[in-house]
C-alpha cells in the first residue's frame, strides 16, 4: 500500500514521458492529476485508516520493497516507513500537490511541451514521496537528489531561454554542494553507528538513532565538538545538505533564480514541498541534533540570520515572484530557527501551514501573471482588485496568514516558534533573547513586504495603462493604449485551487493551536501527533513549560502588535509611494551572486585553464614525455654514428676498450 | 573439469576475422553490397560472442572461486611451465560481459562512419575483442601478457589509420606510454616466475598458484615485494590512467574514431584497474598496504584535477576524456581502501564507467557524424531539432554525474563509503571529503557542457537541419540506457556475483598485515579478517 503511494506518480511520469508527446492536453492533464489523486487518497487512507488507530508509541508501518545495496556491513534497503512525521508530510505534499497539478492544467494551457511539464511534475511527486517515506538515510538521499533533478528540469523548462538554463544549472550545482555535506554526514553516521536506518525494524536492522540516543553519549556544547567527528559533526554535515536544499545562508542564492520556472513549479517545489525537505531531515534526525548542542545553536543562528536577511531583500524586489521567493527563504529560516531551539514540532507545524499559504500566494501570483499577460513587474501592475476578484480575495487570506494576523494559520505557527525561541532551555543566555528579537524583526518585515506586494498589485492606480502609453512613444511596434488587453480573471481550473488553498491557509492553524493560548480548550493535534516521532533536547526544562502562561500571552500580544504595525505601516507608506525606491544594496540582494562569481567561480575557471591544463598538463607532463621521446630520438641519432660500418673504427674501439679493461685490472 | 565456454568466447571473434578475410575487400567500386555484407558478418560474430557470453553470469556460482576453467599445458619446452589456463571469477565475470556487449554496440554506432579500409577496421575491432577478453580470462601470466600486448596492435591501427588529423602522434604516444609500462611488467613477470620457481621448485606462470604460494608462505622479501609491486603497478596505473600518467588519454581519445573511443574508454582502461585487483593486491599485499596512501593521494588529485581540466575543455571528446581521468580516480581510490565496499564499488564503477562513458563517446560520435566537429561552441539548442537525442544524452549525462537510481551512484557511493571507513588508509576521512568534491565538480562540467550543446536557441544555422537519431542509433544506445537504470535500481545480481572475489581480496590484504600488528591489536586484527572491521571495531570501542 505504501509503495503504491510512490509508484503511481512514477507510473504517471513514465507514461507521460514515453507517450505524452502524442497525447492531447486533456489526456495529459487527466493522467497527471489522477495519479496524484490516487496518491492523495491512499495517503489519507494510510494515515487516518492505518496509522492513527495504532497506539501512540507504536505508530510505525514498515514496508520492504527490496534490498537495494548490501555490501559487507553496509546495507541500504528500498524500504518505506510511515510514522507520524512522514505521515503528516505525505498528507500535505499530496494534497497541496494535487491542487497545484490542477492549477497547472489551466496555467500551462497552450505551452509547448505540455506533456513534458506534467511528466516532470509527476516525477517530482514520486521523488518527494520517496524522500519522505524512506526508512533510511540513503533512500532519503535518493529522493533528495531526485527532487533536485526535477527542480533542475522544471526550472529549465523554457530551455531556449538562457536565463532559465543558467538558473536550472545553478540550482542543481548549489544543491549538489549541499548534497556533498549530506553524503559525508551519512558516511560518518554509518562509520560511527554501523547503520543508516532510522529505527529498528522487524527485519533485524540496527537503528542509527538508538546509537545517537545512547545514555551519556551527548556531545559537549563546545566548538571543538564540531571537528571531533562525533554527533555534532554528523549533525552539521547533514545540516549542510539542509542548507543547500532549503536555501539557507550561504547557499540560498539558487532559490530566487529558480523562479525562472513556470509558476506552479515555484508553488509546488520551491515553496510548499521540496524546500522544506531540509526541515524534514533535521526533524527526522532530531535524535542526533538534540545530543549535539553546538549543532543546534548553529542551526538556530543560521535560520534566524537567513530569516532576517531574506526578509530585507524581499522588501526591495519589484518582481512579484522574487518577493515571494525571498519570503520563502525567510520563512524557511524560521523553521530552522524552531529546530535549532529544539522546537521541532513547531518547525514542522510551520512547514505545514506555510505549505498552504505560500502555495496559495504563488498560485495567486501566477494567476496575476497570466491575467496580466505574462507581466511580473509590480511597477506595471496596480488596481487589479476590480479585475481579478477571486485571485485578490484568496491572496488576502494568504497575506494575512503569512503576516501573522490572529486566527489565520500563520499566526499560530509563527507565534509558537517565537515563543519557543524565547523560552528555549536548549540554548544558553543570551541566545534565546537574541533569536527572539531577530525573529520578531523578521515578523515585522514580513508583514511590511507582503503588504507592499498586495498594495502594489491590487490597489492604487492602474499603472499597466500608463506603462503601455509611455511604451508607445518609444516603441516601433506601437499598439494603441486603448487596445491594451485588460487584465482578466483566470479560469476555474486556476481559481478553484486558489479557493481550496485559501481555506487551508485560514484553517490549517487550528490543528496546532498552542495549548497555552487556548488554555487547553483546543487540543494541539500536531504536537500530540509528532511527539513520539521527535526527540527532545535533553535539558528541556519541563518546569518552564508548565509555568503559568503569562509569558506566552505577553509574547503573543507583542507578535500581534508587530503584525498590525507592519500591515498598517506598510499600507500607509506604499499606498502613497508605491514606486518608492528601496536601498540599492537590498535591491541588489547584497551582491552575493556577484561576490561568489568573483571570489569562487572565475578563479576556478582561470586556474583550471591557465595553470592545470595549459601549464601542468601540456607544458610539464607532456613536455616531460615529449622531451623523453626527443631525448631518446637524439641519443639514437647520436649512437647511429657508432655504427659507421667502417671496420677500422670498430677496431679502434675494441682496442681502446681492451686497454682500458686491462689497465683497470692491473691497477687494481 | 575442463570447460570450453571461455575458449569459444575467445575464438568467436577470431573466427569472425577469418570470415572477413575469406570474404575479401570491400574497397572497390560498386562494392556497397559487399561492404554491407562485411559489416553484417562482423556484427553477427560480435553478437554471437555476446550471446554465448550471456551464459556466464547465468551459470556462474556466486560462492566464488575460478569457474569455466580450461587448464592445459602449452609450452613445456625447457620446463617453462606455460599453461593455457583460462577461467573467470567474480572479478572478471562482468568485465568479460562488458567487453562482449560494447563491441557490437560500438560496431553498430559507427556503422556508417568508416569509409576506407572497412574490412581492416572490422578485423581490428574483432581482434581487439579477443585480446581484451583474453586479458580478463587469462589465469597464466604468460598468456595474460600475450593478450595484453596483442591487444595493443589493433588499437594502434584503430587510432593511427581511422583517426583524426593528429592520429599518428596520438597513436605513437599511446603505444609508447603503454609499452614503457608493459616492458616493466614483463620484467616483473619474469622475476616473479623465477623467484617463485626458486622458492618452491615449481616453475609456473599460473596466477592462482603463485597467489596461493604467497599467501601460504611469502617467498618474497619486502624489498622484492616493493620492486615487483611497482613493476606491475606502473603498467596498470599508466593504463588506468592515474594522474600524472594520463596525458596519452586525451590525445588518443580525440584522434580515435568513435568505435575506438568507446572501446578505449569502455574496456581498455579497466584492464589497468583489473590488473591491480588481480595481481598487486593479492600477490603483494604488504607493498599494497605500504603504498596505498601514495596511490590514493594521486587518485584524489586525479579526481579533482581531471574534473577541473574537463570543465574548461572546448572539445567534447577531450572533456569526456578528462572526465575519465576523474572517474577512474574513484576506482583506484576504492581499490586501495581495502574494504568490501571500496573494492565492490571500484569493480562496479569500472562497469559503470564503461557503460556511461562508452555511451558518451557514442553520443559525441553521433553529432560528429552530422556536423564533423566536436567543438562545444559550434553547437547549442540541439534540443529544438533533436529531441530524442537530447533526452538520451540527458540520461547518460545524469548517469555520469552519479544520480541516484542510476548506475554511477551505486559505484561512486560504495567507493566513498569504503574509503571513508577504511581502517588502513591514513587520513581516510580527508581523502574521502576531497574525492567527494568530484560529486560537485562532475555536475558542474557535465551540466555546463549539456547546456551549451543542447539548450538555448539554435543559433548556428548548420544545426537547424540536423536529423534526430535514426533507428540504428537508437538501437545502439538502447541496451546502455536499460543498463543504466537496471544497475542503478537493482544492483543485487551484479554485486552478489563479485562479492566472494572482492571479499577474498580484502581478507588477503588485511590478513597480510595482521601478523605485523598482532601485538598491538590482536583482537581487531582477527576480527578484520572475518567481518568488516572498521565499524564494528569502532562500535565496540565506543561502548567501552
Coordinates of C-alpha atoms in Angstrom, one line a residue, chain A residues 21 66-74 120 126 138-139 141-143 145-146 149 152-153 156 159-162 165-166 168-169 172-173 176-180 183-184 186-194 206 211 214 237 604-606 608-609 611-613 616-618 621-622 625-626 629, chain B residues 169 173 177 243-244 246-247 251 305 308-309 311-314 322 340-341 344 383-384 387 394 398 401-405 409-410 413-414 416-417 420-421 429 432-433 436-437 439-440 442-444 447-448 450-451 455-457 459 488-492 495 503 532 534-536 538-539 542:
Chain A
X21 CA 4.2 13.6 -26.9
X66 CA 13.7 -5.0 -1.9
X67 CA 17.3 -4.8 -0.6
X68 CA 19.0 -2.2 -2.7
X69 CA 22.6 -2.3 -1.8
X70 CA 24.2 -4.8 0.5
X71 CA 27.9 -4.9 0.6
X72 CA 30.0 -6.0 3.6
X73 CA 28.4 -4.5 6.6
X74 CA 26.8 -1.7 4.6
X120 CA 8.4 16.2 -14.6
X126 CA 7.5 10.4 -6.8
X138 CA 20.4 6.6 1.7
X139 CA 16.9 6.1 0.3
X141 CA 19.2 10.7 -0.4
X142 CA 17.6 9.2 -3.5
X143 CA 14.5 11.3 -3.1
X145 CA 18.7 14.2 -5.3
X146 CA 15.5 13.2 -7.2
X149 CA 16.8 16.7 -10.6
X152 CA 16.6 21.3 -12.5
X153 CA 14.3 20.0 -15.2
X156 CA 15.0 24.9 -17.2
X159 CA 15.1 25.6 -22.4
X160 CA 15.6 28.1 -25.2
X161 CA 15.9 30.8 -22.6
X162 CA 19.5 31.2 -21.4
X165 CA 19.1 27.3 -18.2
X166 CA 21.6 29.2 -16.0
X168 CA 18.5 25.5 -13.5
X169 CA 22.2 24.6 -13.6
X172 CA 21.5 21.8 -9.3
X173 CA 25.0 22.7 -8.5
X176 CA 25.0 19.4 -5.0
X177 CA 27.2 21.3 -2.7
X178 CA 24.7 20.7 0.0
X179 CA 24.4 17.0 -1.0
X180 CA 28.2 16.7 -0.6
X183 CA 26.7 12.3 1.8
X184 CA 29.7 12.8 4.1
X186 CA 25.7 9.9 6.1
X187 CA 29.1 8.1 5.8
X188 CA 30.2 9.4 9.2
X189 CA 27.0 8.2 10.7
X190 CA 27.5 4.8 9.2
X191 CA 31.1 4.6 10.3
X192 CA 30.2 5.5 13.8
X193 CA 26.9 3.7 14.3
X194 CA 27.2 0.9 11.8
X206 CA 20.1 -1.8 13.9
X211 CA 23.0 4.7 18.8
X214 CA 22.5 6.1 23.9
X237 CA 27.3 17.7 7.8
X604 CA 38.5 28.3 -10.5
X605 CA 37.9 28.7 -14.3
X606 CA 41.1 30.7 -14.7
X608 CA 41.8 25.3 -14.4
X609 CA 42.5 26.7 -17.9
X611 CA 47.5 26.5 -14.7
X612 CA 46.2 23.0 -14.6
X613 CA 45.5 22.4 -18.3
X616 CA 50.7 21.3 -15.7
X617 CA 49.2 19.0 -18.4
X618 CA 50.5 20.4 -21.6
X621 CA 53.8 16.4 -18.1
X622 CA 53.5 16.3 -21.8
X625 CA 57.0 12.9 -22.1
X626 CA 57.8 14.5 -25.4
X629 CA 60.9 10.9 -26.5
Chain B
X169 CA 51.2 11.5 -32.9
X173 CA 52.1 8.4 -27.8
X177 CA 53.2 5.1 -22.9
X243 CA 47.5 11.2 -12.6
X244 CA 50.2 12.1 -13.7
X246 CA 47.2 10.4 -18.0
X247 CA 48.3 12.7 -20.9
X251 CA 45.1 12.7 -27.3
X305 CA 42.3 17.7 -11.4
X308 CA 38.7 20.9 -13.3
X309 CA 40.5 20.4 -16.6
X311 CA 35.5 21.8 -17.2
X312 CA 37.4 24.1 -19.4
X313 CA 37.8 21.9 -22.5
X314 CA 36.4 23.4 -25.7
X322 CA 39.4 14.2 -18.8
X340 CA 34.4 -4.6 0.9
X341 CA 32.6 -1.5 -0.1
X344 CA 33.0 -3.8 -4.8
X383 CA 17.0 20.1 -28.2
X384 CA 14.9 22.0 -30.7
X387 CA 14.6 15.9 -29.0
X394 CA 20.5 13.8 -20.6
X398 CA 23.0 12.2 -15.3
X401 CA 27.3 12.5 -12.6
X402 CA 26.1 9.6 -10.5
X403 CA 22.5 10.5 -9.9
X404 CA 20.8 8.0 -7.5
X405 CA 18.8 5.2 -9.2
X409 CA 25.6 6.4 -7.9
X410 CA 25.9 2.9 -6.6
X413 CA 28.8 5.9 -3.2
X414 CA 30.3 2.5 -2.4
X416 CA 33.3 6.7 -0.9
X417 CA 31.8 4.7 1.9
X420 CA 35.7 6.7 4.5
X421 CA 35.6 3.6 6.7
X429 CA 38.3 10.9 6.0
X432 CA 37.0 10.9 1.1
X433 CA 36.0 14.5 1.6
X436 CA 33.6 13.7 -2.8
X437 CA 34.1 17.2 -4.2
X439 CA 30.4 14.9 -7.0
X440 CA 30.0 18.6 -7.2
X442 CA 31.1 16.5 -12.2
X443 CA 27.8 18.2 -12.1
X444 CA 29.5 21.4 -13.0
X447 CA 25.7 20.1 -16.9
X448 CA 27.6 23.1 -18.3
X450 CA 25.0 19.8 -21.7
X451 CA 23.6 23.3 -21.5
X455 CA 19.9 24.0 -24.5
X456 CA 19.3 27.6 -25.7
X457 CA 18.2 28.9 -29.1
X459 CA 21.8 29.9 -33.2
X488 CA 21.2 1.7 -10.5
X489 CA 17.9 0.4 -9.2
X490 CA 18.7 -3.3 -8.7
X491 CA 22.4 -3.8 -8.3
X492 CA 21.9 -7.0 -6.3
X495 CA 27.2 -7.2 -6.7
X503 CA 35.8 -10.3 -0.1
X532 CA 34.4 -6.0 8.0
X534 CA 36.1 -0.8 10.9
X535 CA 32.5 -0.1 12.0
X536 CA 32.5 -3.0 14.4
X538 CA 34.7 1.5 16.4
X539 CA 31.4 0.5 17.8
X542 CA 32.6 3.3 21.8

